[in-house]
C-alpha cells in the first residue's frame, strides 16, 4: 500500500515570499490533516479535512495560510507571505475516517521549510 | 500549562536495556492514546494505539494508560540500536474533531 506522498521535501525561501506544499493521501482515506512541526516540538494541527470539507481550521493563521482539498483527494497548503517563524516541517497525514480507530493517522515524510 | 507534557530527553541507554518513556496530560476527556516513533527527517510512524485505561503489548513494546493519574507510558524491552529515534505521545478526545495533541517528543539513543 502506497503511503502519504508529499512534495517538495525541502524548500528555502526568503521572508515575504510565497510557498505551496502538496499532499497525496493514502487511497481511500477520507480524512486529511496538515500539521506544523517546529524543531524540538511535537506536531501541531493546522487544518483537518473530511473529504473536501474543512472540519477544523481553528489553529490555521488564516491571514497568511490557506489550504484546499479539491475533489476530496490531493491537498495543497499555501503560505503567503512567509515569516521567519514559519520555518518548520509541514506534515501531511491521512486516516480512513473520523470515528474510533478509523482515525489512525498515517504521516508523510514532510516538507522542511526554511525561511531566511 | 501544556495539554500534554513529555520529557524531551535526550535519553541514552545501552543495547538490551529496558526503556521507559512517559507523558502526562491535563485534559481528563482524552480517551485515545498513541505512541509514534519518528526517525530523523521522517514523518511520525504509529507504534501503539490504545483506548482508555489499561495495557497493550506488541512484541517488545508495551503501552500503559493510567487515566486516574493522567499518565501514559511506553516500555521498550531488549532495546536495539534501530530503536534510536524520537518518540512522541499523542492523544485525542472521544468525540468531536480528531485533533491529535502531541507531546514534544523524547529523543532516544540506544548505544551498541
Short mmCIF file of C-alpha atoms in Angstrom, two decimals:
data_model
loop_
_atom_site.label_atom_id
_atom_site.label_comp_id
_atom_site.label_asym_id
_atom_site.label_seq_id
_atom_site.Cartn_x
_atom_site.Cartn_y
_atom_site.Cartn_z
CA UNK A 1 0.00 0.00 0.00
CA UNK A 2 1.48 3.36 -1.00
CA UNK A 3 1.91 5.82 1.82
CA UNK A 4 1.19 9.52 2.06
CA UNK A 5 3.17 11.41 -0.57
CA UNK A 6 4.39 14.95 -0.05
CA UNK A 7 6.38 17.35 -2.18
CA UNK A 8 8.71 19.08 -2.18
CA UNK A 9 10.90 17.51 0.53
CA UNK A 10 12.79 20.72 1.17
CA UNK A 11 12.17 24.39 0.42
CA UNK A 12 14.17 27.51 1.20
CA UNK A 13 12.52 30.88 0.62
CA UNK A 14 13.02 34.46 1.69
CA UNK A 15 10.61 36.09 4.09
CA UNK A 16 7.58 37.67 2.43
CA UNK A 17 7.73 35.17 -0.43
CA UNK A 18 5.01 32.62 -1.02
CA UNK A 19 5.28 28.84 -0.99
CA UNK A 20 2.99 25.88 -1.64
CA UNK A 21 3.13 22.29 -0.45
CA UNK A 22 1.36 19.33 -1.99
CA UNK A 23 -0.01 16.15 -0.42
CA UNK A 24 -1.45 12.97 -1.87
CA UNK A 25 -3.09 10.86 0.87
CA UNK A 26 -3.44 7.09 1.01
CA UNK A 27 -6.04 5.92 -1.49
CA UNK A 28 -9.49 5.73 0.08
CA UNK A 29 -8.66 7.85 3.11
CA UNK A 30 -11.41 10.40 3.64
CA UNK A 31 -9.67 12.45 6.33
CA UNK A 32 -6.61 14.58 5.64
CA UNK A 33 -4.57 16.63 8.11
CA UNK A 34 -1.86 19.24 7.83
CA UNK A 35 0.44 19.57 10.83
CA UNK A 36 3.25 22.02 11.57
CA UNK A 37 6.24 20.68 13.49
CA UNK A 38 8.69 23.28 14.73
CA UNK A 39 12.14 21.97 15.66
CA UNK A 40 12.08 20.37 19.10
CA UNK A 41 8.30 20.35 19.36
CA UNK A 42 5.50 17.93 18.65
CA UNK A 43 3.30 18.37 15.57
CA UNK A 44 0.51 20.92 15.83
CA UNK A 45 -2.67 20.61 13.77
CA UNK A 46 -3.20 23.37 11.23
CA UNK A 47 -6.24 22.06 9.36
CA UNK A 48 -8.32 18.90 9.03
CA UNK A 49 -10.42 17.95 6.01
CA UNK A 50 -13.16 15.34 5.84
CA UNK A 51 -13.41 14.58 2.11
CA UNK A 52 -13.26 18.09 0.63
CA UNK A 53 -14.84 19.89 3.60
CA UNK A 54 -12.97 21.62 6.42
CA UNK A 55 -13.58 20.03 9.85
CA UNK A 56 -11.16 22.07 11.96
CA UNK A 57 -9.01 25.05 10.98
CA UNK A 58 -9.02 26.79 14.34
CA UNK A 59 -5.21 26.91 14.56
CA UNK A 60 -4.57 27.93 10.96
CA UNK A 61 -3.19 31.50 10.70
CA UNK A 62 -5.73 32.47 8.10
CA UNK A 63 -4.14 35.83 7.34
CA UNK A 64 -1.24 34.04 5.65
CA UNK A 65 -2.05 30.33 5.42
CA UNK A 66 -4.60 28.70 3.15
CA UNK A 67 -5.38 25.12 2.23
CA UNK A 68 -7.66 23.33 -0.12
CA UNK A 69 -8.57 19.78 -0.94
CA UNK A 70 -10.13 19.65 -4.34
CA UNK A 71 -12.24 16.59 -5.20
CA UNK A 72 -11.56 15.17 -1.75
CA UNK A 73 -8.19 13.68 -2.69
CA UNK A 74 -5.00 15.77 -3.07
CA UNK A 75 -4.42 18.83 -0.95
CA UNK A 76 -2.26 21.94 -1.12
CA UNK A 77 -1.14 24.17 1.73
CA UNK A 78 -0.01 27.69 0.89
CA UNK A 79 1.80 30.35 2.88
CA UNK A 80 1.73 33.94 1.62
CA UNK A 81 3.65 35.92 2.75
CA UNK A 82 6.05 33.73 4.73
CA UNK A 83 7.59 34.83 8.02
CA UNK A 84 10.77 33.63 9.70
CA UNK A 85 8.72 31.83 12.37
CA UNK A 86 7.09 29.67 9.67
CA UNK A 87 10.33 27.68 9.42
CA UNK A 88 9.22 24.17 10.31
CA UNK A 89 8.41 20.76 8.89
CA UNK A 90 4.94 20.59 7.38
CA UNK A 91 3.47 17.14 7.75
CA UNK A 92 0.51 15.77 5.89
CA UNK A 93 -1.39 12.82 7.33
CA UNK A 94 -4.46 10.86 6.35
CA UNK A 95 -6.85 8.46 8.03
CA UNK A 96 -9.61 6.19 6.86
CA UNK A 97 -12.32 8.11 8.67
CA UNK A 98 -13.10 10.30 11.63
CA UNK A 99 -14.60 7.85 14.11
CA UNK A 100 -12.99 5.48 16.59
CA UNK A 101 -9.96 3.57 15.47
CA UNK A 102 -10.56 4.65 11.85
CA UNK A 103 -8.78 7.79 12.94
CA UNK A 104 -5.37 6.09 12.94
CA UNK A 105 -3.29 8.70 11.13
CA UNK A 106 -0.53 7.85 8.66
CA UNK A 107 2.03 10.57 8.09
CA UNK A 108 4.04 11.56 5.06
CA UNK A 109 7.75 12.39 5.28
CA UNK A 110 7.05 16.09 5.49
CA UNK A 111 8.29 19.22 3.75
CA UNK A 112 11.07 21.03 5.56
CA UNK A 113 10.63 24.78 5.08
CA UNK A 114 13.36 27.27 5.88
CA UNK A 115 12.50 30.95 5.71
CA UNK A 116 15.53 33.25 5.58
CA UNK B 1 0.20 24.59 31.16
CA UNK B 2 0.54 22.48 28.04
CA UNK B 3 -2.15 19.88 27.46
CA UNK B 4 0.46 17.13 27.04
CA UNK B 5 3.81 17.14 28.83
CA UNK B 6 6.72 14.95 27.80
CA UNK B 7 10.33 14.98 28.92
CA UNK B 8 12.36 15.85 25.80
CA UNK B 9 15.43 13.93 26.99
CA UNK B 10 17.75 13.14 25.37
CA UNK B 11 17.85 9.61 26.75
CA UNK B 12 20.79 7.26 26.10
CA UNK B 13 20.71 3.59 27.06
CA UNK B 14 22.89 0.56 26.31
CA UNK B 15 21.64 -2.08 23.90
CA UNK B 16 19.39 -4.59 25.64
CA UNK B 17 18.16 -2.17 28.29
CA UNK B 18 14.51 -1.62 29.17
CA UNK B 19 13.39 1.86 28.18
CA UNK B 20 10.56 3.73 29.87
CA UNK B 21 9.03 6.77 28.17
CA UNK B 22 6.29 8.79 29.80
CA UNK B 23 3.75 11.55 29.24
CA UNK B 24 1.35 13.36 31.50
CA UNK B 25 -1.73 15.25 30.41
CA UNK B 26 -4.22 17.67 31.87
CA UNK B 27 -7.45 17.04 29.94
CA UNK B 28 -9.40 14.18 31.51
CA UNK B 29 -11.55 13.95 28.36
CA UNK B 30 -8.74 12.34 26.36
CA UNK B 31 -9.75 8.77 25.51
CA UNK B 32 -7.44 7.59 22.75
CA UNK B 33 -3.71 7.37 23.39
CA UNK B 34 -0.96 6.80 20.86
CA UNK B 35 2.78 6.49 20.64
CA UNK B 36 4.58 7.50 17.46
CA UNK B 37 8.19 6.88 16.51
CA UNK B 38 9.92 9.48 14.37
CA UNK B 39 13.28 8.84 12.76
CA UNK B 40 15.39 11.80 11.74
CA UNK B 41 13.95 13.62 8.71
CA UNK B 42 10.98 11.25 8.52
CA UNK B 43 7.31 11.55 9.39
CA UNK B 44 5.92 10.04 12.60
CA UNK B 45 5.06 6.33 12.43
CA UNK B 46 2.34 4.89 14.64
CA UNK B 47 3.63 2.31 17.15
CA UNK B 48 0.79 1.78 19.61
CA UNK B 49 -2.84 2.88 19.77
CA UNK B 50 -4.95 2.28 22.87
CA UNK B 51 -8.36 3.26 24.12
CA UNK B 52 -8.98 4.32 27.73
CA UNK B 53 -7.03 2.75 30.60
CA UNK B 54 -5.06 -0.47 30.58
CA UNK B 55 -2.08 -2.15 29.00
CA UNK B 56 -1.37 -3.18 25.43
CA UNK B 57 1.56 -5.28 24.32
CA UNK B 58 3.02 -5.66 20.83
CA UNK B 59 6.29 -7.53 20.58
CA UNK B 60 8.95 -5.63 22.54
CA UNK B 61 6.64 -2.67 23.10
CA UNK B 62 4.12 -2.21 25.93
CA UNK B 63 1.85 0.79 26.29
CA UNK B 64 0.22 1.63 29.61
CA UNK B 65 -2.51 4.15 30.30
CA UNK B 66 -3.48 5.28 33.80
CA UNK B 67 -6.36 7.69 33.36
CA UNK B 68 -6.76 8.25 37.11
CA UNK B 69 -3.25 9.71 37.21
CA UNK B 70 -3.42 11.19 33.68
CA UNK B 71 -0.22 9.33 32.89
CA UNK B 72 0.80 7.16 29.95
CA UNK B 73 3.93 5.10 29.40
CA UNK B 74 5.71 3.22 26.66
CA UNK B 75 8.12 0.44 27.60
CA UNK B 76 10.65 -0.97 25.17
CA UNK B 77 12.22 -4.28 26.15
CA UNK B 78 15.56 -5.52 24.82
CA UNK B 79 16.22 -2.17 23.17
CA UNK B 80 18.08 -2.19 19.87
CA UNK B 81 20.16 0.46 18.08
CA UNK B 82 17.37 0.58 15.48
CA UNK B 83 15.06 1.89 18.23
CA UNK B 84 17.07 5.13 18.26
CA UNK B 85 14.52 7.79 17.32
CA UNK B 86 12.25 10.42 18.80
CA UNK B 87 9.15 9.02 20.50
CA UNK B 88 6.04 11.17 20.52
CA UNK B 89 3.00 10.56 22.66
CA UNK B 90 -0.33 11.76 21.29
CA UNK B 91 -3.90 11.71 22.43
CA UNK B 92 -7.34 12.78 21.36
CA UNK B 93 -10.86 13.21 22.62
CA UNK B 94 -13.67 10.69 22.40
CA UNK B 95 -15.82 12.86 20.17
CA UNK B 96 -15.58 15.94 18.05
CA UNK B 97 -12.72 16.84 15.77
CA UNK B 98 -9.91 14.34 15.69
CA UNK B 99 -7.15 16.75 16.55
CA UNK B 100 -4.19 14.85 17.94
CA UNK B 101 -2.48 16.57 20.85
CA UNK B 102 1.20 15.70 20.78
CA UNK B 103 3.92 15.80 23.39
CA UNK B 104 7.22 17.41 22.47
CA UNK B 105 8.86 14.02 21.92
CA UNK B 106 11.68 12.20 23.73
CA UNK B 107 14.87 11.60 21.79
CA UNK B 108 16.21 8.10 22.47
CA UNK B 109 19.63 6.74 21.56
CA UNK B 110 20.41 3.05 22.04
CA UNK B 111 24.16 2.52 22.20
CA UNK B 112 25.51 -0.76 20.73
#
